[in-house]
């Protein structure tokens, strides 16, 4: 039963997560935190942070970790397959259709109109992460890390890998 749950959680998140890994993260969070209760919001946010620090697509890293935690090596394999299966299926079906109508204004508008929904999903997840951080480490550390991360990423264009690693070091020194 656990393997089916791992499959469904990862498949649904990646089937509905239009736009790739970042868009599927809030959907996966809903499945593994709210629906199956395998992780807390705090644990999930740590998974996302660590996954972002590693090279490669975030969705497959999260699927592998979730699957392994819940079902061992076979669970990781099931989670990884469930993550890439929607792309394989949709690629085969939709690529032919989209290529026929790629110049259509309706097709161009369709991809533009889905972006606000993705932005809202990411915004809701961000609020959840900030709330969890506030509850876990307090307002001062949350504001400092959030502000420092924003400046490092946007003003000084530091790689997200270094920002996440810096936050991990900060946590180990000041909160560990």
Tab-separated table of N, CA and C in Angstrom:
chain	number	residue	atom	x	y	z
A	1	UNK	N	0.819	-1.199	0.000
A	1	UNK	CA	0.000	0.000	0.000
A	1	UNK	C	0.863	1.263	0.000
A	2	UNK	N	1.977	1.229	0.730
A	2	UNK	CA	2.824	2.419	0.826
A	2	UNK	C	3.398	2.786	-0.543
A	3	UNK	N	3.705	1.797	-1.359
A	3	UNK	CA	4.268	2.089	-2.678
A	3	UNK	C	3.241	2.764	-3.580
A	4	UNK	N	1.991	2.357	-3.458
A	4	UNK	CA	0.936	3.005	-4.229
A	4	UNK	C	0.777	4.455	-3.772
A	5	UNK	N	0.827	4.690	-2.460
A	5	UNK	CA	0.717	6.052	-1.926
A	5	UNK	C	1.893	6.918	-2.384
A	6	UNK	N	3.090	6.352	-2.382
A	6	UNK	CA	4.267	7.085	-2.870
A	6	UNK	C	4.070	7.440	-4.343
A	7	UNK	N	3.596	6.471	-5.117
A	7	UNK	CA	3.358	6.718	-6.538
A	7	UNK	C	2.336	7.829	-6.732
A	8	UNK	N	1.184	7.725	-6.067
A	8	UNK	CA	0.098	8.701	-6.237
A	8	UNK	C	0.555	10.090	-5.811
A	9	UNK	N	1.234	10.203	-4.672
A	9	UNK	CA	1.681	11.512	-4.177
A	9	UNK	C	2.594	12.192	-5.190
A	10	UNK	N	3.560	11.479	-5.710
A	10	UNK	CA	4.511	12.062	-6.661
A	10	UNK	C	3.902	12.255	-8.045
A	11	UNK	N	3.090	11.305	-8.475
A	11	UNK	CA	2.475	11.418	-9.793
A	11	UNK	C	1.543	12.619	-9.853
A	12	UNK	N	0.667	12.766	-8.857
A	12	UNK	CA	-0.302	13.872	-8.863
A	12	UNK	C	0.410	15.222	-8.805
A	13	UNK	N	1.401	15.333	-7.941
A	13	UNK	CA	2.126	16.603	-7.818
A	13	UNK	C	2.795	16.982	-9.131
A	14	UNK	N	3.360	16.025	-9.812
A	14	UNK	CA	4.080	16.325	-11.047
A	14	UNK	C	3.174	16.340	-12.267
A	15	UNK	N	2.033	15.689	-12.193
A	15	UNK	CA	1.070	15.752	-13.285
A	15	UNK	C	0.398	17.123	-13.320
A	16	UNK	N	0.072	17.646	-12.149
A	16	UNK	CA	-0.609	18.936	-12.058
A	16	UNK	C	0.357	20.112	-11.949
A	17	UNK	N	1.625	19.847	-11.696
A	17	UNK	CA	2.613	20.912	-11.500
A	17	UNK	C	3.139	21.456	-12.813
A	18	UNK	N	2.314	22.219	-13.498
A	18	UNK	CA	2.689	22.804	-14.790
A	18	UNK	C	3.851	23.764	-14.597
A	19	UNK	N	4.902	23.585	-15.340
A	19	UNK	CA	6.039	24.495	-15.268
A	19	UNK	C	7.269	23.871	-14.649
A	20	UNK	N	7.187	22.634	-14.232
A	20	UNK	CA	8.363	21.960	-13.715
A	20	UNK	C	8.420	21.903	-12.203
A	21	UNK	N	9.620	21.608	-11.699
A	21	UNK	CA	9.849	21.379	-10.278
A	21	UNK	C	9.315	22.442	-9.335
A	22	UNK	N	9.664	23.718	-9.555
A	22	UNK	CA	9.174	24.738	-8.617
A	22	UNK	C	7.654	24.796	-8.517
A	23	UNK	N	6.959	24.556	-9.603
A	23	UNK	CA	5.497	24.585	-9.568
A	23	UNK	C	4.925	23.354	-8.884
A	24	UNK	N	5.661	22.258	-8.875
A	24	UNK	CA	5.142	21.032	-8.265
A	24	UNK	C	5.432	20.953	-6.772
A	25	UNK	N	6.326	21.784	-6.266
A	25	UNK	CA	6.695	21.719	-4.846
A	25	UNK	C	5.493	21.940	-3.930
A	26	UNK	N	4.669	22.985	-4.137
A	26	UNK	CA	3.507	23.138	-3.248
A	26	UNK	C	2.522	21.975	-3.349
A	27	UNK	N	2.414	21.387	-4.526
A	27	UNK	CA	1.510	20.247	-4.698
A	27	UNK	C	2.051	19.020	-3.977
A	28	UNK	N	3.352	18.796	-4.053
A	28	UNK	CA	3.965	17.684	-3.330
A	28	UNK	C	3.863	17.921	-1.830
A	29	UNK	N	4.047	19.170	-1.421
A	29	UNK	CA	3.907	19.496	0.007
A	29	UNK	C	2.508	19.115	0.491
A	30	UNK	N	1.495	19.450	-0.286
A	30	UNK	CA	0.114	19.095	0.099
A	30	UNK	C	-0.018	17.583	0.273
A	31	UNK	N	0.543	16.832	-0.644
A	31	UNK	CA	0.419	15.370	-0.587
A	31	UNK	C	1.142	14.776	0.621
A	32	UNK	N	2.414	15.151	0.815
A	32	UNK	CA	3.213	14.482	1.846
A	32	UNK	C	3.055	15.074	3.247
A	33	UNK	N	2.625	16.346	3.321
A	33	UNK	CA	2.431	16.978	4.632
A	33	UNK	C	0.968	16.888	5.054
A	34	UNK	N	0.073	17.355	4.197
A	34	UNK	CA	-1.342	17.435	4.579
A	34	UNK	C	-2.100	16.116	4.396
A	35	UNK	N	-1.917	15.484	3.258
A	35	UNK	CA	-2.718	14.294	2.964
A	35	UNK	C	-2.208	13.046	3.688
A	36	UNK	N	-0.927	12.720	3.491
A	36	UNK	CA	-0.392	11.479	4.074
A	36	UNK	C	0.290	11.695	5.434
A	37	UNK	N	0.598	12.937	5.762
A	37	UNK	CA	1.211	13.299	7.047
A	37	UNK	C	2.533	12.561	7.301
A	38	UNK	N	3.316	12.411	6.236
A	38	UNK	CA	4.623	11.776	6.367
A	38	UNK	C	5.655	12.732	6.940
A	39	UNK	N	5.468	14.029	6.693
A	39	UNK	CA	6.418	15.043	7.130
A	39	UNK	C	5.665	16.238	7.698
A	40	UNK	N	6.353	17.026	8.528
A	40	UNK	CA	5.809	18.307	8.969
A	40	UNK	C	6.203	19.372	7.947
A	41	UNK	N	5.606	20.550	8.053
A	41	UNK	CA	5.983	21.657	7.165
A	41	UNK	C	7.462	21.973	7.353
A	42	UNK	N	7.925	21.942	8.578
A	42	UNK	CA	9.336	22.232	8.862
A	42	UNK	C	10.252	21.207	8.178
A	43	UNK	N	9.931	19.937	8.319
A	43	UNK	CA	10.742	18.897	7.677
A	43	UNK	C	10.721	19.044	6.159
A	44	UNK	N	9.547	19.342	5.611
A	44	UNK	CA	9.443	19.508	4.165
A	44	UNK	C	10.266	20.707	3.699
A	45	UNK	N	10.211	21.810	4.437
A	45	UNK	CA	10.988	22.991	4.037
A	45	UNK	C	12.483	22.703	4.101
A	46	UNK	N	12.916	21.880	5.050
A	46	UNK	CA	14.327	21.478	5.100
A	46	UNK	C	14.696	20.620	3.893
A	47	UNK	N	13.786	19.730	3.490
A	47	UNK	CA	14.022	18.908	2.294
A	47	UNK	C	14.188	19.779	1.068
A	48	UNK	N	13.314	20.777	0.922
A	48	UNK	CA	13.384	21.666	-0.234
A	48	UNK	C	14.692	22.453	-0.219
A	49	UNK	N	15.073	22.956	0.952
A	49	UNK	CA	16.320	23.719	1.063
A	49	UNK	C	17.517	22.854	0.692
A	50	UNK	N	17.573	21.650	1.220
A	50	UNK	CA	18.685	20.765	0.903
A	50	UNK	C	18.657	20.356	-0.563
A	51	UNK	N	17.464	20.075	-1.082
A	51	UNK	CA	17.326	19.704	-2.488
A	51	UNK	C	17.784	20.806	-3.421
A	52	UNK	N	17.524	22.053	-3.046
A	52	UNK	CA	17.961	23.185	-3.871
A	52	UNK	C	19.465	23.373	-3.827
A	53	UNK	N	20.096	22.911	-2.768
A	53	UNK	CA	21.547	23.055	-2.660
A	53	UNK	C	22.289	22.027	-3.509
A	54	UNK	N	21.596	20.981	-3.932
A	54	UNK	CA	22.221	19.929	-4.733
A	54	UNK	C	21.962	20.168	-6.216
A	55	UNK	N	22.848	19.693	-7.073
A	55	UNK	CA	22.630	19.887	-8.510
A	55	UNK	C	21.499	19.001	-9.034
A	56	UNK	N	20.867	19.452	-10.099
A	56	UNK	CA	19.827	18.666	-10.751
A	56	UNK	C	18.432	19.147	-10.419
A	57	UNK	N	17.441	18.529	-11.048
A	57	UNK	CA	16.047	18.934	-10.849
A	57	UNK	C	15.567	18.658	-9.424
A	58	UNK	N	14.838	19.596	-8.863
A	58	UNK	CA	14.355	19.489	-7.487
A	58	UNK	C	13.299	18.394	-7.342
A	59	UNK	N	12.431	18.236	-8.326
A	59	UNK	CA	11.329	17.276	-8.202
A	59	UNK	C	11.838	15.847	-8.024
A	60	UNK	N	12.865	15.468	-8.769
A	60	UNK	CA	13.371	14.099	-8.662
A	60	UNK	C	14.090	13.877	-7.337
A	61	UNK	N	14.770	14.915	-6.854
A	61	UNK	CA	15.450	14.780	-5.554
A	61	UNK	C	14.433	14.610	-4.434
A	62	UNK	N	13.363	15.410	-4.471
A	62	UNK	CA	12.319	15.292	-3.449
A	62	UNK	C	11.622	13.936	-3.543
A	63	UNK	N	11.329	13.490	-4.760
A	63	UNK	CA	10.668	12.194	-4.941
A	63	UNK	C	11.526	11.062	-4.409
A	64	UNK	N	12.814	11.109	-4.723
A	64	UNK	CA	13.719	10.074	-4.229
A	64	UNK	C	13.796	10.058	-2.713
A	65	UNK	N	13.863	11.234	-2.105
A	65	UNK	CA	13.951	11.307	-0.647
A	65	UNK	C	12.659	10.842	0.013
A	66	UNK	N	11.527	11.361	-0.473
A	66	UNK	CA	10.230	10.965	0.092
A	66	UNK	C	10.043	9.455	-0.051
A	67	UNK	N	10.309	8.941	-1.255
A	67	UNK	CA	10.154	7.511	-1.491
A	67	UNK	C	11.055	6.677	-0.607
A	68	UNK	N	12.301	7.094	-0.453
A	68	UNK	CA	13.238	6.339	0.369
A	68	UNK	C	12.833	6.368	1.843
A	69	UNK	N	12.421	7.531	2.323
A	69	UNK	CA	12.009	7.646	3.729
A	69	UNK	C	10.802	6.771	4.045
A	70	UNK	N	9.896	6.648	3.090
A	70	UNK	CA	8.662	5.907	3.346
A	70	UNK	C	8.728	4.443	2.915
A	71	UNK	N	9.553	4.121	1.930
A	71	UNK	CA	9.542	2.751	1.411
A	71	UNK	C	10.891	2.183	1.041
A	72	UNK	N	11.965	2.781	1.533
A	72	UNK	CA	13.294	2.254	1.230
A	72	UNK	C	13.687	2.472	-0.223
A	73	UNK	N	14.577	1.634	-0.714
A	73	UNK	CA	15.097	1.791	-2.063
A	73	UNK	C	13.992	1.606	-3.109
A	74	UNK	N	13.128	0.615	-2.913
A	74	UNK	CA	12.026	0.430	-3.856
A	74	UNK	C	11.100	1.652	-3.835
A	75	UNK	N	10.873	2.226	-2.673
A	75	UNK	CA	10.062	3.444	-2.571
A	75	UNK	C	10.687	4.601	-3.330
A	76	UNK	N	12.018	4.727	-3.273
A	76	UNK	CA	12.708	5.786	-4.018
A	76	UNK	C	12.541	5.578	-5.522
A	77	UNK	N	12.646	4.348	-5.965
A	77	UNK	CA	12.477	4.043	-7.394
A	77	UNK	C	11.052	4.352	-7.835
A	78	UNK	N	10.076	3.957	-7.030
A	78	UNK	CA	8.668	4.234	-7.351
A	78	UNK	C	8.431	5.742	-7.411
A	79	UNK	N	8.966	6.478	-6.420
A	79	UNK	CA	8.806	7.931	-6.397
A	79	UNK	C	9.429	8.601	-7.608
A	80	UNK	N	10.627	8.163	-7.979
A	80	UNK	CA	11.288	8.739	-9.157
A	80	UNK	C	10.507	8.447	-10.434
A	81	UNK	N	10.036	7.199	-10.584
A	81	UNK	CA	9.258	6.869	-11.776
A	81	UNK	C	7.976	7.696	-11.827
A	82	UNK	N	7.300	7.821	-10.684
A	82	UNK	CA	6.050	8.590	-10.636
A	82	UNK	C	6.285	10.058	-10.969
A	83	UNK	N	7.471	10.558	-10.677
A	83	UNK	CA	7.795	11.953	-10.958
A	83	UNK	C	8.013	12.188	-12.455
A	84	UNK	N	8.647	11.259	-13.130
A	84	UNK	CA	8.916	11.466	-14.553
A	84	UNK	C	7.805	10.929	-15.453
A	85	UNK	N	6.953	10.044	-14.938
A	85	UNK	CA	5.884	9.453	-15.758
A	85	UNK	C	4.942	10.501	-16.351
A	86	UNK	N	4.485	11.496	-15.588
A	86	UNK	CA	3.593	12.487	-16.204
A	86	UNK	C	4.239	13.218	-17.380
A	87	UNK	N	5.509	13.531	-17.249
A	87	UNK	CA	6.202	14.220	-18.341
A	87	UNK	C	6.298	13.347	-19.577
A	88	UNK	N	6.598	12.101	-19.370
A	88	UNK	CA	6.707	11.183	-20.507
A	88	UNK	C	5.369	11.051	-21.219
A	89	UNK	N	4.314	10.829	-20.440
A	89	UNK	CA	2.979	10.654	-21.016
A	89	UNK	C	2.533	11.917	-21.746
A	90	UNK	N	2.633	13.058	-21.065
A	90	UNK	CA	2.178	14.312	-21.667
A	90	UNK	C	3.034	14.733	-22.849
A	91	UNK	N	4.322	14.477	-22.771
A	91	UNK	CA	5.202	14.821	-23.883
A	91	UNK	C	4.778	14.100	-25.144
A	92	UNK	N	4.525	12.837	-25.015
A	92	UNK	CA	4.126	12.041	-26.175
A	92	UNK	C	2.790	12.528	-26.733
A	93	UNK	N	1.832	12.791	-25.855
A	93	UNK	CA	0.490	13.179	-26.304
A	93	UNK	C	0.450	14.618	-26.814
A	94	UNK	N	0.975	15.540	-26.012
A	94	UNK	CA	0.791	16.959	-26.312
A	94	UNK	C	1.766	17.542	-27.327
A	95	UNK	N	2.936	16.969	-27.428
A	95	UNK	CA	3.916	17.532	-28.342
A	95	UNK	C	3.391	17.568	-29.774
A	96	UNK	N	2.778	16.490	-30.188
A	96	UNK	CA	2.213	16.466	-31.536
A	96	UNK	C	1.135	17.514	-31.729
A	97	UNK	N	0.277	17.677	-30.729
A	97	UNK	CA	-0.805	18.667	-30.823
A	97	UNK	C	-0.244	20.086	-30.832
A	98	UNK	N	0.665	20.375	-29.909
A	98	UNK	CA	1.228	21.723	-29.824
A	98	UNK	C	2.024	22.102	-31.065
A	99	UNK	N	2.715	21.149	-31.632
A	99	UNK	CA	3.480	21.453	-32.843
A	99	UNK	C	2.559	21.828	-34.010
A	100	UNK	N	1.391	21.234	-34.045
A	100	UNK	CA	0.431	21.571	-35.099
A	100	UNK	C	-0.104	22.990	-34.936
A	101	UNK	N	-0.250	23.436	-33.681
A	101	UNK	CA	-0.902	24.718	-33.411
A	101	UNK	C	0.010	25.722	-32.717
A	102	UNK	N	1.330	25.587	-32.893
A	102	UNK	CA	2.272	26.427	-32.146
A	102	UNK	C	2.148	27.917	-32.442
A	103	UNK	N	1.654	28.284	-33.578
A	103	UNK	CA	1.500	29.701	-33.915
A	103	UNK	C	0.131	30.265	-33.530
A	104	UNK	N	-0.720	29.444	-32.993
A	104	UNK	CA	-2.066	29.871	-32.613
A	104	UNK	C	-2.009	30.829	-31.426
A	105	UNK	N	-2.716	31.951	-31.470
A	105	UNK	CA	-2.768	32.873	-30.332
A	105	UNK	C	-3.360	32.215	-29.084
A	106	UNK	N	-4.269	31.277	-29.273
A	106	UNK	CA	-4.869	30.586	-28.121
A	106	UNK	C	-3.829	29.761	-27.365
A	107	UNK	N	-2.982	29.085	-28.085
A	107	UNK	CA	-1.939	28.280	-27.448
A	107	UNK	C	-0.946	29.190	-26.723
A	108	UNK	N	-0.562	30.291	-27.348
A	108	UNK	CA	0.360	31.238	-26.708
A	108	UNK	C	-0.256	31.839	-25.450
A	109	UNK	N	-1.530	32.203	-25.503
A	109	UNK	CA	-2.212	32.772	-24.340
A	109	UNK	C	-2.421	31.752	-23.234
A	110	UNK	N	-2.633	30.504	-23.588
A	110	UNK	CA	-2.827	29.462	-22.597
A	110	UNK	C	-1.620	29.375	-21.659
A	111	UNK	N	-0.427	29.410	-22.218
A	111	UNK	CA	0.763	29.317	-21.383
A	111	UNK	C	0.981	30.582	-20.557
A	112	UNK	N	0.557	31.726	-21.062
A	112	UNK	CA	0.688	32.971	-20.299
A	112	UNK	C	-0.308	33.038	-19.145
A	113	UNK	N	-1.497	32.508	-19.361
A	113	UNK	CA	-2.562	32.627	-18.366
A	113	UNK	C	-2.390	31.699	-17.170
A	114	UNK	N	-1.601	30.658	-17.292
A	114	UNK	CA	-1.417	29.742	-16.170
A	114	UNK	C	-0.368	30.289	-15.174
A	115	UNK	N	0.435	31.231	-15.581
A	115	UNK	CA	1.498	31.766	-14.716
A	115	UNK	C	1.001	32.388	-13.424
A	116	UNK	N	-0.096	33.176	-13.417
A	116	UNK	CA	-0.555	33.729	-12.133
A	116	UNK	C	-0.944	32.654	-11.114
A	117	UNK	N	-1.524	31.566	-11.574
A	117	UNK	CA	-1.891	30.482	-10.654
A	117	UNK	C	-0.642	29.867	-10.037
A	118	UNK	N	0.399	29.700	-10.831
A	118	UNK	CA	1.657	29.168	-10.305
A	118	UNK	C	2.265	30.142	-9.302
A	119	UNK	N	2.194	31.431	-9.596
A	119	UNK	CA	2.721	32.439	-8.665
A	119	UNK	C	1.998	32.379	-7.325
A	120	UNK	N	0.686	32.192	-7.352
A	120	UNK	CA	-0.076	32.087	-6.108
A	120	UNK	C	0.329	30.836	-5.330
A	121	UNK	N	0.481	29.712	-6.017
A	121	UNK	CA	0.915	28.482	-5.340
A	121	UNK	C	2.264	28.676	-4.650
A	122	UNK	N	3.211	29.294	-5.350
A	122	UNK	CA	4.525	29.541	-4.755
A	122	UNK	C	4.433	30.533	-3.596
A	123	UNK	N	3.553	31.537	-3.716
A	123	UNK	CA	3.369	32.508	-2.641
A	123	UNK	C	2.802	31.866	-1.386
A	124	UNK	N	1.827	30.991	-1.545
A	124	UNK	CA	1.238	30.291	-0.399
A	124	UNK	C	2.286	29.416	0.282
A	125	UNK	N	3.091	28.734	-0.508
A	125	UNK	CA	4.148	27.905	0.062
A	125	UNK	C	5.159	28.772	0.808
A	126	UNK	N	5.483	29.939	0.262
A	126	UNK	CA	6.423	30.844	0.915
A	126	UNK	C	5.882	31.290	2.271
A	127	UNK	N	4.612	31.626	2.325
A	127	UNK	CA	3.992	32.022	3.597
A	127	UNK	C	4.056	30.873	4.597
A	128	UNK	N	3.775	29.648	4.152
A	128	UNK	CA	3.862	28.480	5.030
A	128	UNK	C	5.278	28.301	5.565
A	129	UNK	N	6.282	28.474	4.700
A	129	UNK	CA	7.666	28.319	5.121
A	129	UNK	C	8.060	29.400	6.129
A	130	UNK	N	7.645	30.655	5.881
A	130	UNK	CA	7.949	31.730	6.824
A	130	UNK	C	7.258	31.490	8.163
A	131	UNK	N	6.018	31.026	8.142
A	131	UNK	CA	5.303	30.732	9.391
A	131	UNK	C	6.003	29.629	10.170
A	132	UNK	N	6.398	28.583	9.457
A	132	UNK	CA	7.111	27.479	10.100
A	132	UNK	C	8.443	27.946	10.661
A	133	UNK	N	9.147	28.782	9.919
A	133	UNK	CA	10.421	29.319	10.389
A	133	UNK	C	10.225	30.180	11.625
A	134	UNK	N	9.224	31.041	11.599
A	134	UNK	CA	8.918	31.903	12.743
A	134	UNK	C	8.639	31.075	13.987
A	135	UNK	N	7.846	30.014	13.836
A	135	UNK	CA	7.527	29.146	14.967
A	135	UNK	C	8.743	28.364	15.440
A	136	UNK	N	9.621	27.999	14.517
A	136	UNK	CA	10.771	27.164	14.864
A	136	UNK	C	11.969	27.919	15.397
A	137	UNK	N	12.303	29.080	14.790
A	137	UNK	CA	13.532	29.775	15.186
A	137	UNK	C	13.300	31.194	15.663
A	138	UNK	N	12.082	31.697	15.573
A	138	UNK	CA	11.782	33.041	16.058
A	138	UNK	C	11.830	34.093	14.961
A	139	UNK	N	11.263	35.232	15.290
A	139	UNK	CA	11.104	36.300	14.311
A	139	UNK	C	12.431	36.930	13.900
A	140	UNK	N	13.354	37.114	14.835
A	140	UNK	CA	14.616	37.794	14.508
A	140	UNK	C	15.459	36.991	13.521
A	141	UNK	N	15.604	35.702	13.795
A	141	UNK	CA	16.382	34.854	12.874
A	141	UNK	C	15.684	34.752	11.512
A	142	UNK	N	14.363	34.663	11.529
A	142	UNK	CA	13.604	34.572	10.276
A	142	UNK	C	13.789	35.826	9.442
A	143	UNK	N	13.651	37.005	10.074
A	143	UNK	CA	13.815	38.269	9.347
A	143	UNK	C	15.252	38.418	8.845
A	144	UNK	N	16.227	38.087	9.706
A	144	UNK	CA	17.629	38.215	9.296
A	144	UNK	C	17.939	37.312	8.108
A	145	UNK	N	17.577	36.031	8.214
A	145	UNK	CA	17.876	35.086	7.124
A	145	UNK	C	17.106	35.425	5.853
A	146	UNK	N	15.848	35.820	5.998
A	146	UNK	CA	15.055	36.202	4.825
A	146	UNK	C	15.623	37.428	4.138
A	147	UNK	N	15.954	38.462	4.928
A	147	UNK	CA	16.515	39.695	4.360
A	147	UNK	C	17.885	39.476	3.747
A	148	UNK	N	18.732	38.734	4.457
A	148	UNK	CA	20.077	38.459	3.938
A	148	UNK	C	19.994	37.646	2.641
A	149	UNK	N	19.102	36.665	2.617
A	149	UNK	CA	18.942	35.838	1.412
A	149	UNK	C	18.453	36.675	0.236
A	150	UNK	N	17.492	37.560	0.494
A	150	UNK	CA	16.982	38.424	-0.567
A	150	UNK	C	18.081	39.310	-1.147
A	151	UNK	N	18.865	39.927	-0.274
A	151	UNK	CA	19.962	40.789	-0.745
A	151	UNK	C	21.011	39.991	-1.516
A	152	UNK	N	21.393	38.848	-0.956
A	152	UNK	CA	22.413	38.033	-1.626
A	152	UNK	C	21.946	37.564	-3.010
A	153	UNK	N	20.693	37.137	-3.096
A	153	UNK	CA	20.177	36.617	-4.368
A	153	UNK	C	19.890	37.715	-5.386
A	154	UNK	N	19.236	38.785	-4.968
A	154	UNK	CA	18.765	39.790	-5.906
A	154	UNK	C	19.744	40.934	-6.149
A	155	UNK	N	20.378	41.410	-5.099
A	155	UNK	CA	21.275	42.556	-5.277
A	155	UNK	C	22.663	42.124	-5.731
A	156	UNK	N	23.205	41.109	-5.057
A	156	UNK	CA	24.583	40.702	-5.348
A	156	UNK	C	24.663	39.466	-6.240
A	157	UNK	N	23.536	38.917	-6.643
A	157	UNK	CA	23.465	37.794	-7.601
A	157	UNK	C	24.302	36.582	-7.179
A	158	UNK	N	24.288	36.290	-5.873
A	158	UNK	CA	24.989	35.117	-5.352
A	158	UNK	C	24.174	33.875	-5.710
A	159	UNK	N	24.841	32.815	-6.043
A	159	UNK	CA	24.176	31.563	-6.399
A	159	UNK	C	23.317	31.069	-5.236
A	160	UNK	N	22.111	30.552	-5.525
A	160	UNK	CA	21.264	30.000	-4.459
A	160	UNK	C	21.946	28.899	-3.653
A	161	UNK	N	22.845	28.167	-4.290
A	161	UNK	CA	23.571	27.107	-3.580
A	161	UNK	C	24.349	27.698	-2.407
A	162	UNK	N	25.036	28.807	-2.641
A	162	UNK	CA	25.830	29.427	-1.579
A	162	UNK	C	24.945	30.061	-0.515
A	163	UNK	N	23.813	30.607	-0.922
A	163	UNK	CA	22.884	31.202	0.048
A	163	UNK	C	22.332	30.111	0.969
A	164	UNK	N	21.931	28.988	0.403
A	164	UNK	CA	21.397	27.886	1.213
A	164	UNK	C	22.485	27.319	2.116
A	165	UNK	N	23.688	27.132	1.588
A	165	UNK	CA	24.794	26.634	2.406
A	165	UNK	C	25.112	27.612	3.540
A	166	UNK	N	25.073	28.905	3.229
A	166	UNK	CA	25.305	29.912	4.263
A	166	UNK	C	24.241	29.856	5.348
A	167	UNK	N	22.983	29.649	4.961
A	167	UNK	CA	21.905	29.538	5.949
A	167	UNK	C	22.083	28.286	6.804
A	168	UNK	N	22.543	27.198	6.189
A	168	UNK	CA	22.813	25.978	6.958
A	168	UNK	C	23.924	26.207	7.981
A	169	UNK	N	24.991	26.882	7.573
A	169	UNK	CA	26.099	27.195	8.491
A	169	UNK	C	25.613	28.103	9.609
A	170	UNK	N	24.821	29.139	9.246
A	170	UNK	CA	24.255	30.055	10.238
A	170	UNK	C	23.441	29.276	11.268
A	171	UNK	N	22.609	28.360	10.777
A	171	UNK	CA	21.792	27.551	11.685
A	171	UNK	C	22.625	26.663	12.583
A	172	UNK	N	23.693	26.088	12.043
A	172	UNK	CA	24.553	25.227	12.840
A	172	UNK	C	25.278	26.016	13.927
A	173	UNK	N	25.697	27.224	13.586
A	173	UNK	CA	26.455	28.043	14.549
A	173	UNK	C	25.540	28.682	15.593
A	174	UNK	N	24.462	29.329	15.135
A	174	UNK	CA	23.648	30.130	16.044
A	174	UNK	C	22.436	29.409	16.618
A	175	UNK	N	22.021	28.345	15.991
A	175	UNK	CA	20.809	27.672	16.455
A	175	UNK	C	21.049	26.217	16.847
A	176	UNK	N	22.218	25.709	16.531
A	176	UNK	CA	22.520	24.295	16.786
A	176	UNK	C	22.991	24.090	18.146
